[in-house]
Coordinates of N, CA and C and ligand atoms in Angstrom, one line a residue:
M1 N -8.0 2.7 -34.6 CA -7.8 3.2 -33.1 C -9.2 3.4 -32.7
P2 N -9.6 2.6 -31.7 CA -11.0 2.9 -30.9 C -11.1 4.0 -30.2
R3 N -12.0 4.8 -30.2 CA -12.1 6.1 -29.7 C -11.7 5.8 -27.9
K4 N -11.2 6.8 -27.4 CA -11.2 6.8 -25.8 C -12.5 7.7 -25.1
I5 N -12.8 6.8 -24.0 CA -14.1 7.5 -23.2 C -13.2 7.7 -21.8
N6 N -14.3 8.7 -20.8 CA -14.2 8.5 -19.6 C -15.0 7.7 -18.7
I7 N -14.4 6.9 -17.7 CA -15.3 6.1 -17.1 C -15.4 6.5 -15.5
A8 N -16.8 6.9 -15.0 CA -16.9 7.3 -13.4 C -17.2 6.1 -12.8
I9 N -16.9 6.0 -11.6 CA -17.0 4.9 -10.7 C -17.3 5.7 -9.7
D10 N -18.7 5.5 -8.9 CA -18.8 6.1 -7.6 C -19.7 5.0 -6.9
G11 N -20.0 5.5 -5.6 CA -20.5 4.2 -4.9 C -20.0 4.4 -3.4
H12 N -20.9 3.5 -2.4 CA -20.6 3.4 -1.4 C -19.3 3.0 -0.8
S13 N -18.7 3.5 0.6 CA -17.4 2.9 0.8 C -17.3 1.5 0.9
S14 N -16.0 0.8 0.8 CA -15.8 -0.7 0.7 C -16.6 -1.2 0.1
C15 N -16.8 -0.9 -1.1 CA -17.5 -1.7 -2.3 C -16.6 -2.2 -3.4
G16 N -15.5 -2.0 -3.3 CA -14.6 -2.3 -4.1 C -14.4 -1.7 -5.4
K17 N -14.6 -0.3 -5.4 CA -14.6 0.5 -6.5 C -13.1 0.7 -7.1
G18 N -12.1 0.9 -6.1 CA -11.0 1.1 -6.2 C -10.3 -0.4 -7.1
T19 N -10.8 -1.6 -6.8 CA -10.3 -2.8 -7.3 C -10.8 -2.9 -8.9
L20 N -12.1 -2.3 -8.8 CA -12.6 -2.3 -10.1 C -12.0 -1.4 -11.1
A21 N -12.1 -0.1 -10.8 CA -11.4 0.8 -11.4 C -9.9 0.4 -11.7
K22 N -9.3 -0.2 -11.3 CA -7.8 -0.6 -11.5 C -8.0 -1.5 -12.4
N23 N -8.7 -2.5 -12.3 CA -8.7 -3.7 -13.3 C -9.4 -3.1 -14.9
I24 N -10.3 -2.2 -14.7 CA -10.7 -1.7 -16.1 C -9.6 -0.9 -16.7
A25 N -9.0 0.1 -15.9 CA -7.9 0.8 -16.4 C -7.0 -0.1 -17.2
K26 N -6.5 -0.9 -16.4 CA -5.3 -2.1 -17.0 C -5.9 -2.7 -18.2
E27 N -6.9 -3.2 -18.3 CA -7.6 -4.0 -19.5 C -7.6 -2.9 -20.5
L28 N -8.0 -1.8 -20.3 CA -8.2 -0.9 -21.4 C -6.9 0.1 -21.8
D29 N -6.0 0.1 -21.0 CA -4.7 0.7 -20.8 C -5.1 2.3 -20.9
Y30 N -6.0 2.3 -19.8 CA -6.6 4.0 -19.5 C -5.7 4.2 -18.1
M31 N -5.9 5.5 -17.8 CA -5.1 6.0 -16.5 C -6.3 5.8 -15.6
F32 N -5.9 5.1 -14.2 CA -6.6 5.0 -13.0 C -6.5 6.1 -12.3
I33 N -7.4 6.9 -11.8 CA -7.3 8.0 -10.9 C -8.1 7.8 -9.4
D34 N -7.6 7.8 -8.6 CA -8.2 7.5 -7.0 C -8.6 8.7 -6.6
S35 N -9.7 9.3 -6.7 CA -10.0 10.8 -6.2 C -9.9 11.0 -5.1
G36 N -10.3 9.8 -4.0 CA -10.2 9.9 -2.6 C -8.5 10.2 -2.3
A37 N -7.6 9.5 -3.0 CA -6.4 9.8 -2.5 C -5.9 11.1 -2.5
M38 N -6.5 12.0 -3.7 CA -6.5 13.3 -3.7 C -6.9 13.9 -2.4
Y39 N -8.1 13.5 -2.2 CA -8.4 14.2 -0.8 C -7.7 14.0 0.6
R40 N -7.3 12.8 0.3 CA -6.2 12.2 1.5 C -4.7 13.2 1.4
A41 N -4.5 13.4 0.2 CA -3.1 14.3 0.2 C -3.6 15.6 0.7
V42 N -4.2 16.4 0.2 CA -4.7 17.6 0.9 C -4.7 17.4 2.5
T43 N -5.3 16.6 2.8 CA -5.7 16.5 4.5 C -3.9 16.3 5.1
L44 N -3.4 15.5 4.3 CA -1.7 15.3 4.7 C -1.1 16.5 4.7
Y45 N -1.1 17.3 3.6 CA -0.4 18.7 3.3 C -1.1 19.6 4.5
M46 N -2.4 19.6 5.0 CA -2.8 20.5 6.0 C -2.1 20.0 7.4
L47 N -2.1 19.0 7.8 CA -1.5 18.2 9.0 C 0.1 18.6 8.9
Q48 N 0.8 18.4 7.7 CA 2.1 18.7 7.9 C 2.4 20.0 8.2
N49 N 1.6 21.2 7.5 CA 1.6 22.6 7.6 C 1.0 23.0 8.7
Q50 N 0.2 22.2 9.7 CA -0.8 22.8 10.7 C -1.5 23.9 10.2
L51 N -2.3 23.4 9.1 CA -3.3 24.3 8.8 C -4.6 23.8 9.1
S52 N -5.7 24.6 9.4 CA -7.0 24.5 9.9 C -7.8 24.5 8.9
L53 N -9.2 24.1 9.1 CA -10.3 24.0 8.0 C -10.5 25.6 7.7
E54 N -10.4 26.2 8.9 CA -10.8 27.8 8.9 C -9.7 28.5 8.0
D55 N -8.2 28.2 8.2 CA -7.4 28.8 7.5 C -7.8 28.7 5.8
V56 N -8.1 27.4 5.5 CA -8.4 26.9 4.0 C -9.7 27.7 3.5
R57 N -10.7 27.9 4.3 CA -11.8 28.4 4.1 C -11.6 30.1 3.9
T58 N -10.8 30.7 4.7 CA -10.4 32.0 4.5 C -9.4 32.3 3.7
N59 N -8.6 31.5 3.3 CA -7.5 31.7 2.4 C -7.1 30.8 1.4
P60 N -8.3 30.5 0.4 CA -8.1 29.2 -0.4 C -6.8 29.1 -1.1
G61 N -6.2 30.4 -1.3 CA -5.1 30.4 -2.0 C -3.6 29.4 -1.8
I62 N -3.8 29.2 -0.6 CA -2.9 28.1 0.3 C -2.9 27.0 -0.6
L63 N -4.1 26.7 -1.1 CA -4.4 25.2 -1.7 C -3.3 25.3 -3.0
L64 N -3.0 26.3 -3.5 CA -2.2 26.5 -4.8 C -0.7 25.8 -4.8
N65 N -0.4 25.9 -3.1 CA 1.0 25.4 -3.0 C 1.0 23.6 -3.3
I66 N -0.1 23.1 -3.5 CA -0.1 21.7 -3.6 C -0.2 21.0 -4.8
E67 N 0.9 20.2 -5.3 CA 0.8 19.5 -6.5 C 0.7 17.9 -6.1
I68 N -0.5 17.4 -6.5 CA -0.4 16.1 -6.7 C -0.3 15.4 -7.8
S69 N 0.6 14.3 -7.9 CA 0.4 13.5 -9.0 C 0.5 11.8 -8.8
F70 N 0.1 11.2 -9.9 CA 0.2 9.9 -9.6 C 1.5 9.0 -10.6
I71 N 2.2 8.7 -10.0 CA 3.4 7.9 -10.7 C 3.7 6.5 -10.6
L72 N 3.7 5.9 -11.8 CA 3.9 4.4 -11.7 C 4.9 3.8 -11.3
D73 N 4.6 2.8 -10.4 CA 6.0 2.1 -10.0 C 5.9 1.0 -11.0
P74 N 7.2 1.0 -11.7 CA 7.2 -0.3 -12.9 C 7.5 -1.5 -12.2
F75 N 8.0 -1.6 -10.8 CA 8.0 -2.9 -10.1 C 6.7 -3.8 -10.0
K76 N 5.9 -2.8 -9.3 CA 4.7 -3.4 -8.5 C 3.6 -3.2 -9.6
G77 N 3.6 -2.4 -10.4 CA 2.6 -2.0 -11.5 C 1.5 -1.3 -11.2
F78 N 1.7 -0.5 -9.8 CA 0.5 0.5 -9.7 C 1.1 1.8 -9.7
Y79 N 0.1 2.7 -9.4 CA 0.5 4.3 -9.4 C 0.4 4.6 -7.9
N80 N 1.7 5.4 -7.4 CA 2.0 5.9 -6.0 C 1.6 7.7 -6.3
T81 N 0.6 7.8 -5.2 CA 0.4 9.2 -5.1 C 1.5 10.0 -4.6
H82 N 1.9 11.2 -5.3 CA 2.9 12.3 -5.0 C 2.5 13.4 -4.5
L83 N 3.1 14.0 -3.2 CA 2.4 15.3 -3.0 C 3.9 16.3 -2.9
N84 N 3.5 17.2 -3.9 CA 4.8 18.0 -3.9 C 6.1 17.3 -4.2
G85 N 6.1 16.6 -5.1 CA 7.4 15.5 -5.5 C 7.7 14.4 -4.5
E86 N 6.7 14.2 -3.6 CA 7.2 13.1 -2.4 C 6.2 11.9 -2.5
N87 N 6.6 10.8 -2.6 CA 5.8 9.7 -2.7 C 5.2 9.5 -1.1
V88 N 3.9 9.8 -1.3 CA 3.0 9.6 0.0 C 2.1 8.6 0.3
E89 N 2.1 7.4 -0.7 CA 1.1 6.5 -1.0 C 1.1 5.9 0.5
S90 N 1.8 5.6 1.4 CA 1.6 5.0 2.7 C 1.2 6.1 3.6
L91 N 1.7 7.1 3.6 CA 1.4 8.1 4.7 C -0.2 8.4 4.5
I92 N -0.9 8.7 3.1 CA -2.0 9.1 3.1 C -3.3 7.9 3.5
R93 N -2.7 6.7 3.8 CA -3.6 5.7 4.2 C -3.6 5.6 5.8
G94 N -2.7 6.4 6.3 CA -2.6 6.1 7.9 C -3.7 6.5 8.9
M95 N -3.6 6.4 10.0 CA -5.0 6.7 10.6 C -5.0 8.3 10.8
E96 N -3.9 9.2 11.3 CA -4.0 10.4 11.4 C -5.0 11.0 10.1
V97 N -4.5 10.5 9.0 CA -5.2 11.2 7.7 C -6.8 10.8 7.5
S98 N -6.8 9.5 7.9 CA -8.1 9.0 7.8 C -9.2 9.7 8.7
K99 N -8.5 10.0 9.8 CA -9.5 10.5 10.6 C -9.7 12.0 10.4
W100 N -9.3 12.5 9.5 CA -9.4 13.9 9.3 C -10.1 14.2 7.8
V101 N -9.9 13.3 6.8 CA -10.2 13.3 5.4 C -12.0 13.5 5.3
S102 N -12.6 13.0 6.2 CA -14.0 13.3 5.9 C -14.3 14.9 6.1
E103 N -13.8 15.5 7.3 CA -14.4 16.9 7.2 C -13.4 17.7 6.3
V104 N -12.1 17.6 6.0 CA -11.5 18.1 5.0 C -12.4 18.2 3.4
S105 N -12.7 16.9 3.3 CA -13.4 16.8 1.9 C -14.9 17.3 1.8
A106 N -15.3 17.7 3.0 CA -16.6 18.7 3.1 C -16.5 20.1 3.0
V107 N -15.2 20.5 3.0 CA -14.9 21.7 2.6 C -15.0 22.3 1.3
K108 N -15.8 23.2 1.0 CA -16.4 23.8 -0.5 C -15.0 24.0 -1.2
E109 N -14.1 25.0 -0.4 CA -12.7 25.3 -1.3 C -11.9 24.2 -1.7
V110 N -12.0 23.2 -0.9 CA -10.8 21.9 -1.3 C -11.7 21.5 -2.5
R111 N -13.1 21.2 -2.3 CA -13.6 20.5 -3.4 C -13.4 21.2 -4.9
E112 N -13.8 22.5 -4.9 CA -13.4 23.2 -6.0 C -12.3 23.0 -6.5
F113 N -10.9 23.1 -5.7 CA -9.5 23.1 -6.1 C -9.4 21.6 -6.7
L114 N -10.0 20.6 -6.1 CA -9.6 19.0 -6.7 C -10.4 18.7 -7.9
V115 N -11.7 19.1 -7.9 CA -12.4 19.0 -8.7 C -12.0 19.5 -10.3
N116 N -11.6 20.6 -10.0 CA -10.8 21.5 -11.3 C -9.6 20.7 -11.4
K117 N -8.6 20.2 -10.7 CA -7.6 19.3 -11.1 C -8.1 18.0 -11.8
Q118 N -9.2 17.3 -11.3 CA -9.5 16.1 -11.7 C -10.1 16.4 -13.1
Q119 N -10.8 17.5 -13.3 CA -11.4 17.6 -14.9 C -10.5 17.8 -15.8
R120 N -9.2 18.5 -15.3 CA -7.9 18.8 -16.0 C -7.4 17.4 -16.7
M121 N -7.5 16.6 -15.6 CA -6.7 15.1 -16.0 C -7.7 14.4 -16.8
G122 N -9.0 14.6 -16.8 CA -9.8 13.8 -17.8 C -10.1 14.3 -19.2
K123 N -9.5 15.6 -19.3 CA -9.7 16.1 -20.4 C -9.4 15.6 -21.8
D124 N -8.4 14.9 -21.7 CA -8.1 14.2 -23.1 C -8.7 12.7 -23.2
K125 N -9.6 12.5 -22.4 CA -10.4 11.2 -21.9 C -9.4 10.0 -21.7
G126 N -10.0 8.6 -21.9 CA -8.8 7.5 -21.5 C -8.8 7.3 -19.7
V127 N -9.7 7.9 -19.2 CA -9.5 7.9 -17.7 C -10.4 7.1 -16.8
V128 N -10.2 6.3 -16.0 CA -11.0 5.8 -15.3 C -10.9 6.4 -13.6
M129 N -11.9 7.0 -13.0 CA -11.8 8.0 -12.1 C -13.0 7.2 -10.8
D130 N -12.3 6.6 -9.8 CA -13.4 6.6 -8.7 C -13.4 7.5 -7.6
G131 N -14.4 7.5 -6.8 CA -15.1 8.6 -6.0 C -16.4 8.3 -5.5
R132 N -16.9 9.5 -5.3 CA -18.2 9.7 -4.7 C -19.1 10.5 -5.6
D133 N -18.2 11.6 -6.2 CA -19.0 12.7 -7.2 C -18.6 12.8 -8.3
I134 N -17.9 11.6 -9.2 CA -17.2 11.6 -10.4 C -18.4 11.7 -11.7
G135 N -19.5 10.8 -11.4 CA -20.5 10.8 -12.4 C -21.5 12.2 -12.3
S136 N -21.7 12.7 -11.1 CA -22.4 13.8 -10.7 C -21.6 15.2 -11.0
V137 N -20.7 15.3 -10.6 CA -20.0 16.7 -10.7 C -18.5 16.8 -11.5
V138 N -17.8 16.0 -11.2 CA -16.6 15.7 -11.9 C -16.6 15.7 -13.4
F139 N -17.3 14.4 -14.0 CA -17.5 14.3 -15.3 C -19.0 13.9 -15.4
P140 N -19.7 15.1 -15.6 CA -21.2 14.7 -15.6 C -21.2 14.3 -17.2
D141 N -20.2 14.5 -18.2 CA -20.7 13.8 -19.6 C -19.8 12.6 -19.5
A142 N -19.3 11.8 -18.7 CA -18.5 10.7 -18.9 C -19.4 9.7 -19.6
E143 N -18.8 9.1 -20.6 CA -19.5 8.1 -21.5 C -20.0 7.0 -20.9
L144 N -19.5 6.6 -19.6 CA -20.0 5.6 -18.9 C -19.7 5.5 -17.3
K145 N -21.0 5.7 -16.7 CA -21.3 5.9 -15.1 C -21.5 4.5 -14.6
I146 N -20.6 4.3 -13.5 CA -21.3 3.0 -12.8 C -21.4 3.3 -11.4
F147 N -22.4 3.0 -11.0 CA -22.6 3.4 -9.3 C -22.5 2.0 -8.6
M148 N -21.7 1.7 -8.0 CA -21.3 0.4 -7.2 C -22.0 0.5 -5.6
T149 N -22.5 -0.6 -5.3 CA -23.1 -1.0 -4.0 C -23.2 -2.4 -3.7
A150 N -23.3 -2.8 -2.4 CA -23.6 -4.1 -2.1 C -24.1 -3.8 -0.5
E151 N -24.8 -5.0 -0.3 CA -25.2 -5.1 1.3 C -24.2 -4.6 2.3
P152 N -24.6 -3.9 3.4 CA -23.5 -3.5 4.3 C -22.9 -4.7 4.9
S153 N -23.8 -5.5 5.1 CA -23.3 -6.7 6.1 C -22.3 -7.3 5.3
V154 N -22.3 -7.4 3.9 CA -21.6 -8.3 3.1 C -20.1 -7.5 2.6
R155 N -20.4 -6.3 2.7 CA -19.1 -5.1 2.9 C -18.2 -5.3 4.1
A156 N -19.0 -5.5 5.1 CA -18.2 -5.3 6.6 C -17.8 -6.9 6.4
K157 N -18.3 -7.9 6.3 CA -17.7 -9.3 6.0 C -16.1 -9.1 5.3
R158 N -16.4 -8.4 4.1 CA -15.4 -8.7 3.4 C -14.0 -7.9 4.1
R159 N -14.4 -6.7 4.5 CA -13.2 -5.5 5.2 C -12.7 -6.5 6.4
Y160 N -13.6 -7.2 7.2 CA -13.5 -7.8 8.5 C -12.2 -8.9 8.0
L161 N -12.6 -9.9 6.9 CA -11.5 -10.7 6.4 C -10.3 -10.2 5.8
E162 N -10.6 -9.1 5.2 CA -9.1 -8.4 4.6 C -8.3 -8.3 6.0
L163 N -8.6 -7.5 6.9 CA -7.9 -6.8 8.2 C -7.5 -8.4 8.9
Q164 N -8.4 -9.3 9.0 CA -7.8 -10.5 9.7 C -6.6 -11.2 8.7
E165 N -6.7 -11.2 7.4 CA -5.6 -11.6 6.7 C -4.4 -11.1 6.7
K166 N -4.5 -9.7 7.1 CA -3.2 -8.7 7.2 C -3.0 -8.9 8.4
G167 N -3.5 -9.8 9.4 CA -3.2 -10.0 11.0 C -3.5 -8.6 11.6
I168 N -4.6 -8.0 11.3 CA -5.2 -6.8 12.1 C -6.3 -7.3 12.8
N169 N -6.3 -7.0 14.3 CA -7.3 -7.4 15.0 C -8.6 -6.8 14.6
A170 N -9.9 -7.3 14.5 CA -10.8 -6.4 14.0 C -12.1 -7.0 14.5
N171 N -13.2 -5.9 14.8 CA -14.4 -6.6 15.4 C -15.5 -6.2 14.3
Y172 N -16.1 -7.3 13.7 CA -17.1 -7.1 12.9 C -18.2 -6.0 13.1
E173 N -18.8 -6.2 14.2 CA -19.8 -5.2 14.5 C -19.4 -3.8 14.6
E174 N -18.0 -3.4 14.8 CA -17.5 -2.3 14.9 C -17.4 -1.9 13.2
I175 N -16.8 -2.7 12.6 CA -16.8 -2.4 11.2 C -18.0 -1.9 10.4
L176 N -19.0 -2.9 11.0 CA -20.5 -2.7 10.2 C -21.1 -1.4 10.7
H177 N -20.9 -1.1 11.9 CA -21.2 0.2 12.2 C -20.5 1.4 11.5
N178 N -19.4 1.6 11.3 CA -18.4 2.4 10.7 C -19.1 2.5 9.2
I179 N -19.3 1.6 8.4 CA -19.8 1.4 7.3 C -21.2 2.2 7.2
Q180 N -22.2 1.8 8.1 CA -23.3 2.3 8.1 C -23.3 3.8 8.1
H181 N -22.3 4.1 9.2 CA -22.2 5.5 9.5 C -21.7 6.3 8.4
R182 N -20.6 6.0 7.7 CA -20.1 6.4 6.4 C -21.1 6.5 5.3
D183 N -21.9 5.5 5.2 CA -22.9 5.5 4.1 C -23.9 7.0 4.4
H184 N -24.2 7.0 5.6 CA -25.1 7.9 6.2 C -24.4 9.5 5.8
Y185 N -22.9 9.5 6.1 CA -22.4 10.6 6.1 C -21.8 11.2 4.5
D186 N -21.4 10.3 4.0 CA -21.4 10.5 2.6 C -22.8 11.0 1.6
S187 N -23.6 10.7 2.1 CA -24.8 10.5 1.4 C -26.0 11.8 1.8
S188 N -25.4 12.4 3.1 CA -26.3 13.5 3.6 C -25.5 14.8 3.7
R189 N -24.1 14.8 3.1 CA -23.6 16.0 3.5 C -24.0 17.1 2.4
D190 N -23.8 18.2 2.7 CA -24.6 19.2 1.9 C -24.0 19.8 0.6
I191 N -22.7 19.4 0.7 CA -22.1 19.9 -0.7 C -21.3 18.4 -1.6
S192 N -21.9 18.2 -2.6 CA -21.4 17.0 -3.6 C -21.8 15.6 -2.6
P193 N -22.8 15.5 -2.1 CA -23.2 14.2 -1.6 C -23.0 12.9 -2.4
L194 N -22.7 11.7 -1.8 CA -23.0 10.8 -2.9 C -24.3 10.4 -3.2
I195 N -24.6 10.6 -4.6 CA -25.8 10.6 -5.2 C -25.7 9.6 -6.5
Q196 N -26.5 8.8 -7.0 CA -26.5 8.0 -8.1 C -26.9 8.9 -9.3
A197 N -25.9 9.1 -10.3 CA -26.1 9.9 -11.3 C -27.2 9.1 -12.2
P198 N -28.4 10.1 -12.7 CA -29.6 9.3 -13.4 C -29.2 8.6 -14.7
D199 N -27.9 8.7 -15.1 CA -27.6 7.8 -16.3 C -26.4 7.0 -15.7
A200 N -26.4 6.6 -14.6 CA -25.5 5.8 -14.1 C -26.1 4.3 -14.0
I201 N -25.3 3.2 -14.2 CA -25.7 1.9 -14.4 C -25.4 1.4 -12.8
V202 N -26.3 0.7 -12.2 CA -25.9 0.0 -10.9 C -25.3 -1.3 -10.9
L203 N -24.3 -1.2 -10.4 CA -23.5 -2.7 -10.4 C -23.5 -3.2 -8.8
N204 N -24.5 -3.7 -8.3 CA -24.6 -4.5 -7.0 C -23.8 -5.4 -6.7
N205 N -22.7 -5.8 -6.2 CA -21.9 -6.8 -6.0 C -21.8 -7.8 -5.0
T206 N -23.1 -7.5 -4.3 CA -23.2 -8.6 -3.0 C -23.1 -9.8 -3.4
E207 N -23.4 -10.2 -4.6 CA -23.4 -12.0 -4.8 C -22.4 -12.0 -5.8
M208 N -21.4 -11.1 -6.3 CA -20.4 -11.4 -7.3 C -19.0 -11.5 -7.0
T209 N -17.9 -12.1 -7.6 CA -17.0 -12.2 -7.2 C -15.8 -10.9 -8.0
K210 N -14.9 -10.5 -7.5 CA -13.8 -9.3 -8.1 C -14.0 -9.7 -9.5
E211 N -13.7 -11.1 -9.9 CA -13.9 -11.2 -11.4 C -15.0 -11.2 -12.3
E212 N -16.1 -11.6 -11.7 CA -17.4 -11.3 -12.5 C -17.7 -10.0 -12.4
Q213 N -17.5 -9.1 -11.5 CA -17.6 -7.7 -11.7 C -17.0 -7.0 -12.7
S214 N -15.7 -7.4 -12.8 CA -14.9 -6.7 -13.6 C -15.1 -7.2 -15.2
R215 N -15.6 -8.3 -15.3 CA -16.1 -8.9 -16.7 C -17.5 -8.0 -17.1
I216 N -17.9 -7.9 -16.3 CA -19.3 -7.5 -16.7 C -19.3 -6.0 -16.9
A217 N -18.4 -5.0 -16.3 CA -18.1 -3.7 -16.2 C -17.2 -3.5 -17.7
L218 N -16.3 -4.6 -17.9 CA -15.5 -4.5 -19.0 C -16.7 -4.6 -20.3
T219 N -17.8 -5.8 -20.1 CA -18.4 -5.7 -21.5 C -19.0 -4.3 -21.7
W220 N -19.7 -3.7 -20.3 CA -20.5 -2.5 -20.8 C -19.4 -1.4 -21.3
A221 N -17.9 -1.5 -20.8 CA -17.3 -0.4 -21.4 C -16.9 -0.6 -22.8
K222 N -16.6 -1.9 -23.2 CA -16.3 -1.9 -24.6 C -17.6 -1.7 -25.6
G223 N -18.4 -2.1 -24.8 CA -19.9 -1.6 -25.7 C -20.1 -0.3 -26.1
V224 N -19.9 0.7 -25.0 CA -19.9 2.1 -25.1 C -18.7 2.5 -26.0
I225 N -17.5 2.0 -26.1 CA -16.5 2.3 -26.8 C -16.6 2.2 -28.3
L226 N -17.3 0.9 -28.7 CA -17.6 0.3 -29.9 C -18.8 1.3 -30.6
A227 N -19.8 1.5 -29.3 CA -21.1 2.1 -30.0 C -20.9 3.9 -30.7
G228 N -19.7 4.1 -30.0 CA -19.2 5.7 -30.2 C -19.2 5.9 -31.8
Ligands
DC301 O1 -12.2 6.8 -1.4 P1 -11.5 7.1 0.3 O2 -12.1 6.4 1.3 O3 -10.1 6.7 0.0 O4 -11.8 8.5 0.3 C1 -11.4 9.3 1.3 C2 -12.3 10.4 1.6 O5 -12.6 11.3 0.8 C3 -13.6 9.7 2.1 O6 -14.3 10.3 3.2 C4 -14.8 10.4 1.2 C5 -14.0 11.4 0.3 N1 -14.0 11.6 -0.9 C6 -14.8 12.4 -1.7 O7 -15.5 13.3 -0.7 N2 -15.2 12.6 -3.0 C7 -14.4 11.7 -3.7 N3 -14.6 11.8 -5.0 C8 -13.6 10.8 -3.0 C9 -13.3 10.8 -2.0

């Protein structure tokens, strides 16, 4: 039986971190955890219960009422995010949550609460987690750390085509501006900014297909597992 490892995937917005993480988890039969979904679930809870950022800062005990789990949809083959027993996968991707999640994820008490949960999820290994601070804060001991990036213009183009395919009206310049803004915001916030862990391997997928990037990352993962 090969040993199990934890794999941390961090990087810029709209780089395809989730797609890569899901593919690796599927191939290795590991658990995929979308840490961004957890920040989104906390944001949804706060909106549903009319809690302000200040309420959480002054009374972080409120957060203990939040139970987040990922439950496999056997028909679709992917995990849905559940908040206190309810499937909130669609709700957490909506505009209202997207609008507030950056501010919620910059609150120290929220980060402490979620990092603790994430560390417990990874304690038995066999986890692929994607986010911004996984290799630097959540799993500093992860056996494999990947830092993903791609040219902002390429990321904007992919996002633009994705929206067009879904029939959603999009403006390329606006998307590019938003990506540049989020890169700056994620990398410059005071607490747990997006940084490349010193022992992370960079995967720049500017000129790669999804298949190529998965193949490369899987080769790295299998190499690390066998070297153990
Ligand atoms: O990956 P995403 O866009 O779904 O993440 C939602 C928000 O949560 C985004 O603003 C960045 C933040 N986030 C974070 O601060 N730390 C993480 N580990 C994951 C996401």
